[in-house]
Short mmCIF file of C-alpha atoms and ligand atoms in Angstrom, two decimals:
data_model
loop_
_atom_site.label_atom_id
_atom_site.label_comp_id
_atom_site.label_asym_id
_atom_site.label_seq_id
_atom_site.Cartn_x
_atom_site.Cartn_y
_atom_site.Cartn_z
CA MET A 9 15.22 0.11 19.54
CA LYS A 10 13.56 -3.25 18.36
CA LYS A 11 11.33 -3.45 21.28
CA PHE A 12 10.36 0.23 20.97
CA ILE A 13 9.51 -0.12 17.28
CA HIS A 14 7.67 -3.34 17.85
CA ALA A 15 5.40 -1.81 20.44
CA LEU A 16 4.96 1.41 18.88
CA PRO A 17 1.44 1.76 17.84
CA LYS A 18 1.50 2.00 13.96
CA VAL A 19 -0.61 3.25 11.06
CA GLU A 20 -0.18 1.68 7.64
CA LEU A 21 -1.32 3.71 4.44
CA HIS A 22 0.36 1.65 1.63
CA ILE A 23 -0.32 -2.00 1.45
CA HIS A 24 -1.71 -3.92 -1.53
CA ILE A 25 -3.80 -6.72 -0.21
CA GLU A 26 -2.65 -9.00 -3.10
CA GLY A 27 0.88 -8.28 -1.97
CA THR A 28 0.15 -9.92 1.31
CA LEU A 29 -0.31 -13.28 -0.19
CA GLU A 30 2.17 -15.54 1.53
CA PRO A 31 3.72 -18.60 -0.44
CA GLU A 32 2.03 -20.96 2.02
CA LEU A 33 -1.57 -19.61 1.33
CA MET A 34 -0.62 -19.34 -2.38
CA PHE A 35 0.08 -22.95 -2.57
CA GLU A 36 -3.08 -24.06 -0.52
CA LEU A 37 -5.36 -21.88 -2.83
CA ALA A 38 -3.61 -23.16 -5.88
CA LYS A 39 -4.34 -26.76 -4.78
CA SER A 40 -8.10 -26.16 -3.75
CA ASN A 41 -8.88 -24.00 -6.61
CA ASN A 42 -7.16 -26.32 -8.99
CA ILE A 43 -4.96 -23.43 -10.43
CA GLU A 44 -1.49 -24.24 -11.87
CA ILE A 45 1.46 -22.14 -10.65
CA PRO A 46 4.79 -22.65 -12.27
CA PHE A 47 6.50 -23.68 -9.05
CA ASN A 48 6.88 -27.01 -7.42
CA THR A 49 7.85 -26.01 -3.97
CA ILE A 50 7.76 -22.88 -1.64
CA ALA A 51 11.53 -22.72 -1.79
CA GLU A 52 11.35 -22.62 -5.69
CA LEU A 53 8.72 -19.80 -5.46
CA LYS A 54 10.81 -17.76 -2.99
CA ASP A 55 13.88 -18.22 -5.22
CA ALA A 56 11.73 -16.26 -7.92
CA TYR A 57 11.42 -13.29 -5.70
CA ASP A 58 14.78 -11.90 -6.85
CA PHE A 59 13.61 -8.67 -8.47
CA HIS A 60 15.57 -6.09 -10.61
CA ASN A 61 12.86 -3.49 -11.12
CA LEU A 62 9.23 -2.86 -10.76
CA GLN A 63 8.13 -4.80 -13.79
CA SER A 64 9.91 -8.01 -12.77
CA PHE A 65 7.95 -8.09 -9.50
CA LEU A 66 4.71 -7.15 -11.15
CA ASP A 67 5.01 -10.08 -13.49
CA ILE A 68 5.23 -12.60 -10.52
CA TYR A 69 2.68 -10.64 -8.41
CA TYR A 70 -0.10 -10.84 -10.95
CA GLN A 71 0.69 -14.56 -11.41
CA GLY A 72 0.35 -15.16 -7.70
CA ALA A 73 -2.96 -13.40 -7.53
CA ASN A 74 -4.48 -15.98 -10.01
CA VAL A 75 -5.03 -18.39 -7.11
CA LEU A 76 -7.68 -16.04 -5.52
CA VAL A 77 -11.07 -17.30 -6.66
CA LYS A 78 -13.74 -17.52 -4.08
CA GLU A 79 -15.13 -14.83 -1.81
CA GLN A 80 -13.59 -16.86 1.06
CA ASP A 81 -10.05 -16.73 -0.50
CA PHE A 82 -10.20 -12.86 -0.35
CA PHE A 83 -11.54 -13.05 3.18
CA ASP A 84 -8.70 -15.43 4.29
CA LEU A 85 -6.04 -13.23 2.57
CA THR A 86 -7.37 -10.12 4.24
CA TRP A 87 -7.68 -11.91 7.57
CA ALA A 88 -4.11 -13.17 7.46
CA TYR A 89 -2.90 -9.53 6.94
CA LEU A 90 -4.89 -8.28 9.72
CA LEU A 91 -3.46 -10.92 12.14
CA ARG A 92 0.02 -9.61 10.92
CA CYS A 93 -1.20 -6.11 11.86
CA LYS A 94 -2.09 -7.23 15.24
CA ALA A 95 1.16 -8.92 15.71
CA ASP A 96 2.94 -5.65 14.77
CA ASN A 97 0.80 -3.34 16.74
CA VAL A 98 -0.73 -1.69 13.72
CA ILE A 99 -3.77 -0.09 14.89
CA HIS A 100 -5.20 1.53 11.71
CA THR A 101 -4.69 0.46 8.12
CA GLU A 102 -5.66 1.86 4.56
CA ILE A 103 -5.65 -0.93 2.07
CA PHE A 104 -5.40 -1.11 -1.68
CA PHE A 105 -6.94 -3.68 -3.79
CA ASP A 106 -6.64 -4.18 -7.41
CA PRO A 107 -10.05 -5.29 -8.92
CA GLN A 108 -8.94 -5.42 -12.47
CA THR A 109 -6.47 -8.24 -11.62
CA HIS A 110 -9.48 -10.35 -10.70
CA THR A 111 -12.29 -9.21 -12.85
CA ASN A 112 -9.94 -9.73 -16.08
CA ARG A 113 -9.90 -13.35 -15.13
CA GLY A 114 -13.70 -13.67 -14.69
CA ILE A 115 -14.01 -13.20 -11.12
CA SER A 116 -16.76 -10.93 -10.15
CA PHE A 117 -16.13 -7.36 -8.40
CA ASP A 118 -18.57 -8.40 -5.65
CA THR A 119 -16.70 -11.46 -4.84
CA VAL A 120 -13.45 -9.52 -4.27
CA ILE A 121 -14.85 -6.71 -2.42
CA ASN A 122 -17.16 -8.73 -0.23
CA GLY A 123 -14.49 -11.13 0.91
CA ILE A 124 -12.16 -8.10 1.73
CA HIS A 125 -14.80 -6.21 3.48
CA LYS A 126 -16.14 -8.87 5.69
CA ALA A 127 -12.73 -9.70 6.98
CA LEU A 128 -12.32 -5.84 7.49
CA LEU A 129 -15.45 -5.80 9.70
CA LYS A 130 -14.20 -8.76 11.69
CA GLY A 131 -10.77 -7.22 12.10
CA LYS A 132 -12.40 -4.02 13.53
CA GLU A 133 -14.63 -5.93 15.81
CA GLU A 134 -12.31 -8.71 17.13
CA LEU A 135 -8.84 -7.12 16.78
CA GLY A 136 -9.66 -3.43 17.23
CA ILE A 137 -7.96 -2.50 13.95
CA SER A 138 -9.83 0.33 12.04
CA ASN A 139 -9.48 0.42 8.27
CA LYS A 140 -10.19 2.14 5.01
CA LEU A 141 -10.38 0.66 1.65
CA ILE A 142 -8.84 2.06 -1.50
CA MET A 143 -9.57 0.80 -5.06
CA CYS A 144 -6.65 0.97 -7.58
CA PHE A 145 -6.75 1.14 -11.22
CA LEU A 146 -4.02 -0.56 -13.11
CA ARG A 147 -2.24 2.01 -15.09
CA HIS A 148 -0.92 -0.48 -17.76
CA LEU A 149 -4.68 -0.88 -18.80
CA ASP A 150 -6.61 1.71 -20.67
CA GLU A 151 -8.92 4.52 -19.65
CA ASP A 152 -12.02 2.53 -20.74
CA ALA A 153 -11.20 -0.32 -18.40
CA ALA A 154 -10.69 2.15 -15.66
CA PHE A 155 -14.18 3.78 -16.35
CA HIS A 156 -15.77 0.35 -16.35
CA THR A 157 -14.22 -0.49 -12.93
CA LEU A 158 -15.37 2.85 -11.52
CA ALA A 159 -18.88 2.01 -12.55
CA LEU A 160 -18.59 -1.46 -10.79
CA ALA A 161 -17.31 0.34 -7.57
CA ILE A 162 -20.12 2.81 -7.41
CA PRO A 163 -22.68 0.44 -5.82
CA HIS A 164 -20.03 -0.27 -3.16
CA LYS A 165 -19.25 3.52 -2.42
CA ASP A 166 -20.08 2.82 1.26
CA LYS A 167 -16.89 0.46 1.43
CA ILE A 168 -14.36 2.41 -0.58
CA ILE A 169 -12.86 5.84 0.70
CA ALA A 170 -10.71 6.55 -2.33
CA VAL A 171 -9.36 5.60 -5.72
CA GLY A 172 -5.62 4.99 -6.48
CA LEU A 173 -3.42 4.30 -9.45
CA ASP A 174 -0.86 1.47 -9.43
CA SER A 175 1.14 -0.88 -11.69
CA SER A 176 3.68 0.08 -14.25
CA GLU A 177 4.71 3.85 -13.83
CA LEU A 178 7.08 3.97 -16.71
CA GLY A 179 5.20 4.56 -20.09
CA ASN A 180 1.83 5.07 -18.28
CA PRO A 181 1.67 8.75 -17.26
CA ALA A 182 -1.06 10.08 -14.79
CA GLY A 183 -2.79 12.05 -17.69
CA LYS A 184 -4.06 8.91 -19.05
CA PHE A 185 -6.42 8.74 -16.12
CA GLU A 186 -7.21 12.47 -15.83
CA ARG A 187 -10.93 12.04 -16.80
CA VAL A 188 -11.69 8.97 -14.81
CA PHE A 189 -10.13 10.51 -11.59
CA LYS A 190 -12.38 13.51 -12.20
CA GLU A 191 -15.32 11.25 -12.42
CA ALA A 192 -14.27 9.60 -9.27
CA ILE A 193 -14.02 12.77 -7.48
CA ASN A 194 -17.45 13.78 -8.79
CA ASN A 195 -18.81 10.57 -7.18
CA GLY A 196 -17.25 11.52 -3.86
CA PHE A 197 -14.06 9.49 -3.76
CA LEU A 198 -10.90 10.78 -2.57
CA THR A 199 -7.78 10.08 -4.74
CA VAL A 200 -4.30 8.83 -4.34
CA ALA A 201 -1.70 7.71 -6.86
CA HIS A 202 1.61 5.78 -7.11
CA ALA A 203 4.12 8.27 -8.43
CA GLY A 204 7.82 8.90 -8.20
CA GLU A 205 8.63 5.22 -7.47
CA GLU A 206 10.75 4.68 -10.69
CA GLY A 207 9.34 7.70 -12.71
CA PRO A 208 10.99 11.14 -12.45
CA PRO A 209 9.77 14.10 -10.32
CA GLU A 210 7.47 15.22 -13.24
CA SER A 211 5.46 12.09 -12.67
CA ILE A 212 4.85 13.25 -9.10
CA ARG A 213 3.91 16.81 -10.55
CA ASP A 214 1.48 15.20 -13.12
CA ALA A 215 -0.13 13.17 -10.26
CA LEU A 216 -0.69 16.15 -8.21
CA GLU A 217 -1.72 18.52 -10.99
CA LEU A 218 -3.87 16.12 -12.99
CA LEU A 219 -5.37 13.78 -10.42
CA GLY A 220 -6.27 15.91 -7.45
CA ILE A 221 -4.56 13.48 -5.12
CA SER A 222 -4.47 13.80 -1.38
CA ARG A 223 -1.21 11.96 -0.93
CA ILE A 224 1.51 10.36 -3.16
CA ASP A 225 2.31 6.65 -2.90
CA HIS A 226 6.08 6.41 -2.88
CA GLY A 227 7.20 9.70 -4.31
CA VAL A 228 10.85 9.20 -3.34
CA THR A 229 12.39 10.57 -6.50
CA CYS A 230 11.12 14.10 -5.42
CA SER A 231 14.48 14.53 -3.94
CA GLU A 232 15.82 15.04 -7.54
CA ASP A 233 13.99 18.29 -7.76
CA ASP A 234 14.50 20.99 -5.11
CA THR A 235 11.38 23.19 -6.11
CA LEU A 236 9.16 20.17 -5.76
CA LEU A 237 10.78 19.12 -2.49
CA ALA A 238 10.11 22.49 -1.02
CA MET A 239 6.58 22.55 -2.17
CA LEU A 240 5.88 19.04 -0.75
CA ALA A 241 7.25 20.17 2.62
CA ILE A 242 5.51 23.55 2.72
CA LYS A 243 2.04 22.00 1.80
CA ARG A 244 2.72 18.94 3.86
CA ILE A 245 1.72 16.66 0.94
CA PRO A 246 2.19 13.06 2.32
CA LEU A 247 4.34 10.47 0.95
CA THR A 248 3.64 6.80 1.60
CA VAL A 249 7.05 5.42 1.58
CA CYS A 250 7.96 1.74 1.58
CA PRO A 251 11.61 1.05 2.37
CA LEU A 252 11.96 -2.67 1.84
CA SER A 253 10.00 -2.37 -1.35
CA ASN A 254 12.35 0.38 -2.52
CA THR A 255 15.45 -1.69 -2.03
CA LYS A 256 14.01 -5.06 -3.28
CA LEU A 257 12.99 -3.29 -6.56
CA LYS A 258 16.39 -1.56 -6.76
CA VAL A 259 15.03 2.13 -6.46
CA PHE A 260 17.81 2.25 -3.95
CA ASP A 261 20.96 0.00 -4.01
CA ALA A 262 20.97 -0.13 -0.30
CA MET A 263 18.88 0.82 2.74
CA GLU A 264 21.78 3.05 3.84
CA GLN A 265 21.19 5.16 0.57
CA HIS A 266 17.27 5.45 1.14
CA ASN A 267 16.30 8.99 1.41
CA ILE A 268 13.50 8.79 3.82
CA VAL A 269 15.25 9.98 6.91
CA ASN A 270 16.49 13.16 4.92
CA LEU A 271 12.91 13.76 3.75
CA LEU A 272 11.76 13.51 7.29
CA ARG A 273 14.35 16.15 8.48
CA GLU A 274 13.41 18.42 5.51
CA GLY A 275 9.84 18.53 7.00
CA LEU A 276 7.97 16.28 4.59
CA CYS A 277 5.14 14.36 5.81
CA VAL A 278 6.72 10.87 5.06
CA THR A 279 5.40 7.67 6.45
CA ILE A 280 6.71 4.18 6.63
CA ASN A 281 4.69 1.19 5.03
CA SER A 282 4.98 -2.33 3.72
CA ASP A 283 3.64 -2.19 0.18
CA ASP A 284 3.87 -5.96 -0.68
CA PRO A 285 5.20 -7.61 2.44
CA ALA A 286 4.70 -11.19 1.31
CA TYR A 287 7.20 -10.48 -1.51
CA PHE A 288 9.58 -7.97 -0.09
CA GLY A 289 10.55 -9.61 3.18
CA GLY A 290 8.55 -7.85 5.81
CA TYR A 291 5.57 -6.06 7.43
CA MET A 292 5.57 -2.88 9.41
CA THR A 293 7.96 -3.66 12.14
CA ASP A 294 10.48 -5.04 9.58
CA ASN A 295 10.17 -1.71 7.65
CA PHE A 296 10.72 0.40 10.55
CA MET A 297 13.47 -1.76 11.76
CA ALA A 298 15.27 -1.74 8.28
CA ILE A 299 15.43 2.14 8.51
CA ALA A 300 16.44 2.13 12.16
CA GLU A 301 19.29 -0.32 11.45
CA ALA A 302 20.57 1.51 8.43
CA HIS A 303 20.37 5.17 9.69
CA ASP A 304 21.38 6.97 12.64
CA ILE A 305 17.86 7.87 13.89
CA THR A 306 16.21 8.85 17.25
CA LYS A 307 13.04 7.43 18.88
CA THR A 308 11.47 10.87 18.42
CA GLU A 309 12.03 10.60 14.73
CA ILE A 310 10.82 7.14 14.49
CA SER A 311 7.50 8.14 16.30
CA GLN A 312 7.22 11.05 13.92
CA PHE A 313 6.59 8.55 11.12
CA THR A 314 3.51 7.34 12.94
CA PHE A 315 2.29 10.95 13.78
CA ASN A 316 2.84 11.81 10.15
CA ALA A 317 0.70 8.65 9.02
CA ILE A 318 -2.13 9.77 11.39
CA GLU A 319 -2.05 13.29 9.90
CA ALA A 320 -2.14 11.65 6.31
CA SER A 321 -4.70 9.24 6.89
CA PHE A 322 -8.50 9.42 5.84
CA ILE A 323 -9.89 9.18 9.30
CA SER A 324 -11.99 11.96 10.86
CA ALA A 325 -10.32 14.69 12.83
CA GLU A 326 -11.87 13.16 16.02
CA GLU A 327 -10.13 9.81 15.20
CA LYS A 328 -6.88 11.52 14.46
CA GLU A 329 -6.94 13.15 17.85
CA ARG A 330 -7.79 9.75 19.36
CA LEU A 331 -4.99 7.98 17.65
CA THR A 332 -2.55 10.77 18.35
CA MET A 333 -3.26 10.40 22.17
CA VAL A 334 -2.66 6.58 21.87
CA ILE A 335 0.85 7.38 20.50
CA LYS A 336 1.60 10.12 23.10
CA ASN A 337 0.45 7.66 25.89
CA TYR A 338 2.83 5.10 24.66
CA LEU A 339 5.69 7.46 24.47
CA THR A 340 5.23 8.72 28.07
CA THR A 341 4.75 5.44 29.66
N1 LIG B 23 1.27 -2.88 -7.28
C1 LIG B 23 1.70 -3.52 -6.13
N2 LIG B 23 2.91 -3.01 -5.69
C2 LIG B 23 3.17 -2.01 -6.57
C3 LIG B 23 4.19 -1.02 -6.40
N3 LIG B 23 5.18 -1.08 -5.45
N4 LIG B 23 4.28 -0.17 -7.50
C4 LIG B 23 3.23 -0.18 -8.31
N5 LIG B 23 2.22 -1.06 -8.37
C5 LIG B 23 2.22 -1.93 -7.39
ZN1 LIG B 24 2.40 0.16 -3.84
#
């Protein structure tokens, strides 16, 4: 199974570029940019990656992102992630970035997006990995800040396919961003949102009803509501699920208790993704393997996660057909 999963061409739809910052690069950038981090060694830093919920992770994740200063830093971060994609046979990736994490520290929007974008162009050219970029609003910040960020993004519309919503779900309902999402849609952006990671099924309903989203990031608490579950299955509304993230952040106590396999068998368009791999212990192959090891699952079901990801992606119908053929060819040779 390990060989099959590793070689399976994969599509990633839920990855925060700031969450790919490996400890080694964090220390290197802290030194070169003269940024203090409250850890003396990589071992000390890794010891701090012991999370009990989403917020305990976010506190460390935002602190880590402080070392990213120059355009080259954003380029190096993205390039390192793309090399991981290549090693894991990821053929297409849709990447989140959190501009407010950086603009709030005085880093310009252009520095962030240009560094990421240049690496993505090189990744397409040299590694053959296609991509889309999604800009997330931080939901713990206010509506005005989101509107301001949307205005900064508009001149870069050619580089950004969609807007998303991430950070602390509890206490920050989707409704807070209804107007900014409407404005984003009016400007031609697609929309997605984190919902149902820690929040209840109502949080998923809100995101669907108020934000016009094309897919739900996480969404695993949908299984607490049979009516919602049936609707997600019938409408094939995609869920970008992140197994290692969910167990690291105690959404599920153990991988055996993860509901993704049940959701797949109930006909939902569920996909496997890595979320913040540098913090949660693994990239795409590791996430697939974690599910395969904890659940009795067939190779056909494993491949269905990739077919679902192609269906849920923001690429053209022709590209979807092409990627589907890549997977079918893999399965028949
Ligand atoms: N930002 C980075 N990772 C996140 C997650 N898992 N949930 C919400 N916001 C995030
Ligand atoms: Zn996420």
